[in-house]
Amino acid sequence: MAATRIPVGVIEDHPLYRAAVAQLLADAPDIEVDAVAGSVAQFAAHRQNSAGVVVLDLCLPGVQGSSAVVEVVAMGHRVLVLSAYSGRAEVLGAMAAGARGYMSKDSDGAEILHAVRRIAGGNSYVSPMLAAHVLDAIPGKDNGMVIELSARERQVLSLVAAGERDQDIAEALDISIRTVRSYLDRIRDKTGQRRRPELTRYAIEKGVAYVPVVPV
């Protein structure tokens, strides 16, 4: 039944690959294809659903990389990254930005559909060949110790982990750079992590993903 089908959008700037992924999804009986776009802006303008899964490339015109993940997650969608780039920095950055899954473009159609279904069901999926990047970032789960961060501190930390600069974070959260650095000082004091790579690792360990800003 159409009401039970999974809404899935595609954001991919390569026309042939975009068409192939869209056709793969359209042929699946349990999937309803949402907007198929070449950029995040085009997807935002044409999407039909306010939730669902979005298969997202990272190399796009306009907003790209982890920033693209942040924007699509903020729209209410679950992101499955499907990228030609499969290095540690790309995988961890995308997951820290809120992606639910990450796959290489070498993946076959059956695996892509499997990942979409897992993510739609509330799970995560990382290609086996890339899973080591995520597992390596969780060496000891910090012995179970939990450090409390405020909602704003979590937003700042997630954007740092997504690779954003202080200026980018200030613009995204509509605060000053000085305020961003003040939050970073607090985060460093609470976590004991001083450098940006250490903060990124900590965000992955804690599952700190981007939380959209809610106006007050």
Coordinates of C-alpha atoms in Angstrom, one line a residue:
M1 CA 0.0 0.0 0.0
A2 CA 1.2 3.5 -0.9
A3 CA 0.7 4.7 2.7
T4 CA 3.3 2.2 4.0
R5 CA 5.9 3.0 1.5
I6 CA 9.2 4.7 2.5
P7 CA 9.6 8.2 1.1
V8 CA 13.1 8.5 -0.3
G9 CA 14.7 11.5 -2.0
V10 CA 18.0 11.7 -3.9
I11 CA 20.5 14.6 -4.0
E12 CA 23.2 13.8 -6.6
D13 CA 24.8 16.2 -9.1
H14 CA 25.9 13.5 -11.6
P15 CA 22.9 13.1 -14.0
L16 CA 23.5 9.5 -15.0
Y17 CA 24.2 8.3 -11.5
R18 CA 21.3 10.3 -10.1
A19 CA 18.9 8.7 -12.7
A20 CA 20.3 5.2 -11.9
V21 CA 19.7 5.6 -8.1
A22 CA 16.3 7.1 -8.7
Q23 CA 15.3 4.1 -10.9
L24 CA 16.6 1.6 -8.4
L25 CA 14.4 3.2 -5.7
A26 CA 11.4 3.5 -8.0
D27 CA 11.6 -0.3 -8.8
A28 CA 11.4 -1.2 -5.2
P29 CA 7.8 -2.0 -4.2
D30 CA 8.1 -0.5 -0.7
I31 CA 9.7 2.8 -1.7
E32 CA 8.1 6.0 -2.9
V33 CA 10.5 8.3 -4.7
D34 CA 10.5 11.9 -3.4
A35 CA 12.4 14.8 -5.0
V36 CA 15.4 13.8 -7.2
A37 CA 17.7 16.8 -7.3
G38 CA 21.2 18.0 -8.2
S39 CA 21.6 20.2 -5.1
V40 CA 20.3 20.7 -1.6
A41 CA 18.6 23.9 -2.6
Q42 CA 16.7 22.1 -5.5
F43 CA 15.7 19.3 -3.1
A44 CA 14.4 21.8 -0.6
A45 CA 12.3 23.5 -3.3
H46 CA 10.7 20.3 -4.7
R47 CA 10.5 17.8 -1.9
Q48 CA 7.0 16.4 -1.2
N49 CA 7.6 14.9 2.3
S50 CA 8.8 16.6 5.5
A51 CA 10.4 13.4 6.6
G52 CA 11.9 10.2 5.1
V53 CA 15.3 9.1 3.9
V54 CA 17.5 11.1 1.6
V55 CA 20.3 9.5 -0.4
L56 CA 22.9 12.3 -0.5
D57 CA 26.2 12.8 -2.3
L58 CA 28.7 15.0 -0.6
C59 CA 30.3 16.7 -3.6
L60 CA 27.5 19.1 -4.8
P61 CA 27.1 22.5 -6.2
G62 CA 26.3 25.1 -3.5
V63 CA 26.1 23.5 0.0
Q64 CA 28.2 20.4 0.2
G65 CA 30.1 18.0 2.5
S66 CA 29.0 17.8 6.1
S67 CA 27.2 21.1 5.7
A68 CA 24.9 19.5 3.2
V69 CA 24.2 16.7 5.8
V70 CA 23.4 19.3 8.4
E71 CA 20.9 21.1 6.2
V72 CA 19.1 18.0 5.1
V73 CA 18.9 16.6 8.7
A74 CA 17.5 20.0 9.8
M75 CA 14.7 19.6 7.3
G76 CA 13.6 16.5 9.2
H77 CA 15.1 13.8 6.9
R78 CA 17.4 10.8 7.7
V79 CA 20.5 11.0 5.6
L80 CA 22.2 8.1 3.8
V81 CA 25.5 9.4 2.3
L82 CA 26.4 7.7 -1.0
S83 CA 29.8 9.1 -1.9
A84 CA 32.9 8.5 -4.1
Y85 CA 34.9 9.7 -1.1
S86 CA 35.3 7.1 1.6
G87 CA 38.2 8.4 3.8
R88 CA 38.1 8.5 7.6
A89 CA 37.6 12.2 7.7
E90 CA 34.6 12.2 5.3
V91 CA 32.9 9.3 7.1
L92 CA 33.3 10.6 10.6
G93 CA 32.5 14.2 9.6
A94 CA 29.2 13.1 7.9
M95 CA 28.2 10.9 10.8
A96 CA 29.0 13.6 13.3
A97 CA 26.8 16.0 11.2
G98 CA 23.9 13.7 11.7
A99 CA 24.0 11.2 8.8
R100 CA 22.4 7.8 9.7
G101 CA 24.5 5.9 7.1
Y102 CA 27.5 6.1 4.8
M103 CA 28.2 4.0 1.7
S104 CA 30.7 4.1 -1.2
K105 CA 29.5 4.5 -4.7
D106 CA 31.0 1.1 -5.3
S107 CA 28.1 -0.4 -3.4
D108 CA 25.6 -2.5 -5.4
G109 CA 21.9 -1.8 -5.7
A110 CA 20.9 -4.5 -3.2
E111 CA 23.1 -3.0 -0.5
I112 CA 21.8 0.5 -1.1
L113 CA 18.2 -0.7 -0.7
H114 CA 19.1 -2.6 2.4
A115 CA 20.7 0.5 3.9
V116 CA 17.7 2.7 3.0
R117 CA 15.3 0.2 4.7
R118 CA 17.5 0.0 7.8
I119 CA 17.7 3.7 8.2
A120 CA 14.0 4.1 7.6
G121 CA 13.5 1.7 10.4
G122 CA 15.4 3.9 12.8
N123 CA 18.8 2.1 12.5
S124 CA 22.1 3.1 11.1
Y125 CA 24.1 1.6 8.3
V126 CA 27.8 1.9 7.3
S127 CA 29.3 -0.2 4.5
P128 CA 31.4 -3.1 6.0
M129 CA 34.4 -1.7 4.1
L130 CA 34.0 1.6 5.9
A131 CA 32.8 0.4 9.3
A132 CA 36.4 0.4 10.7
H133 CA 36.5 4.2 10.5
V134 CA 33.5 4.4 12.9
L135 CA 34.7 1.6 15.2
D136 CA 38.2 3.1 15.5
A137 CA 36.6 6.3 16.8
I138 CA 35.0 4.4 19.7
P139 CA 37.9 2.8 21.5
G140 CA 36.5 2.4 25.0
K141 CA 33.2 4.3 25.1
D142 CA 34.9 6.4 27.8
N143 CA 34.2 3.8 30.5
G144 CA 30.5 4.8 30.6
M145 CA 31.1 8.2 32.1
V146 CA 28.6 10.8 30.8
I147 CA 29.4 14.5 30.7
E148 CA 26.4 16.8 30.6
L149 CA 26.4 19.4 27.8
S150 CA 23.7 22.0 27.3
A151 CA 21.7 22.0 24.1
R152 CA 23.7 24.9 22.7
E153 CA 27.0 23.3 23.6
R154 CA 25.9 20.1 21.8
Q155 CA 25.0 22.2 18.7
V156 CA 28.4 23.8 18.8
L157 CA 30.2 20.5 19.3
S158 CA 28.3 18.8 16.5
L159 CA 29.2 21.6 14.1
V160 CA 32.9 21.4 15.1
A161 CA 32.8 17.7 14.5
A162 CA 31.2 18.3 11.1
G163 CA 34.3 20.4 10.2
E164 CA 32.8 23.8 10.4
R165 CA 35.0 26.8 11.3
D166 CA 34.1 29.2 14.1
Q167 CA 32.8 31.8 11.6
D168 CA 30.6 29.1 10.0
I169 CA 29.2 28.0 13.4
A170 CA 28.5 31.7 14.3
E171 CA 26.5 32.1 11.1
A172 CA 24.6 28.8 11.5
L173 CA 23.6 29.6 15.1
D174 CA 23.2 33.4 14.6
I175 CA 25.6 34.2 17.4
S176 CA 29.0 36.0 17.5
I177 CA 32.4 34.4 17.0
R178 CA 33.2 35.4 20.5
T179 CA 30.2 33.6 21.8
V180 CA 31.1 30.5 19.8
R181 CA 34.6 30.5 21.3
S182 CA 33.1 31.0 24.8
Y183 CA 31.0 27.8 24.2
L184 CA 34.1 26.0 23.0
D185 CA 36.0 26.9 26.1
R186 CA 33.2 25.5 28.2
I187 CA 33.1 22.3 26.1
R188 CA 36.8 21.9 26.4
D189 CA 36.7 22.4 30.2
K190 CA 33.8 19.8 30.5
T191 CA 35.2 17.1 28.2
G192 CA 39.0 17.6 28.8
Q193 CA 39.4 17.6 25.0
R194 CA 41.4 20.5 23.7
R195 CA 42.1 20.1 20.0
R196 CA 39.4 19.9 17.2
P197 CA 40.3 16.4 16.2
E198 CA 39.8 15.3 19.8
L199 CA 36.5 17.1 20.0
T200 CA 35.4 15.4 16.8
R201 CA 36.3 12.0 18.2
Y202 CA 34.5 12.8 21.4
A203 CA 31.3 13.8 19.5
I204 CA 31.4 10.4 17.6
E205 CA 31.9 8.5 20.8
K206 CA 28.9 10.3 22.4
G207 CA 26.7 10.2 19.4
V208 CA 26.4 14.0 19.3
A209 CA 24.7 14.9 16.1
Y210 CA 23.5 18.2 14.9
V211 CA 20.3 19.5 16.7
P212 CA 18.4 22.0 14.6
V213 CA 18.1 25.4 16.3
V214 CA 14.6 26.1 17.6
P215 CA 13.8 29.8 17.9
V216 CA 12.9 31.0 21.3

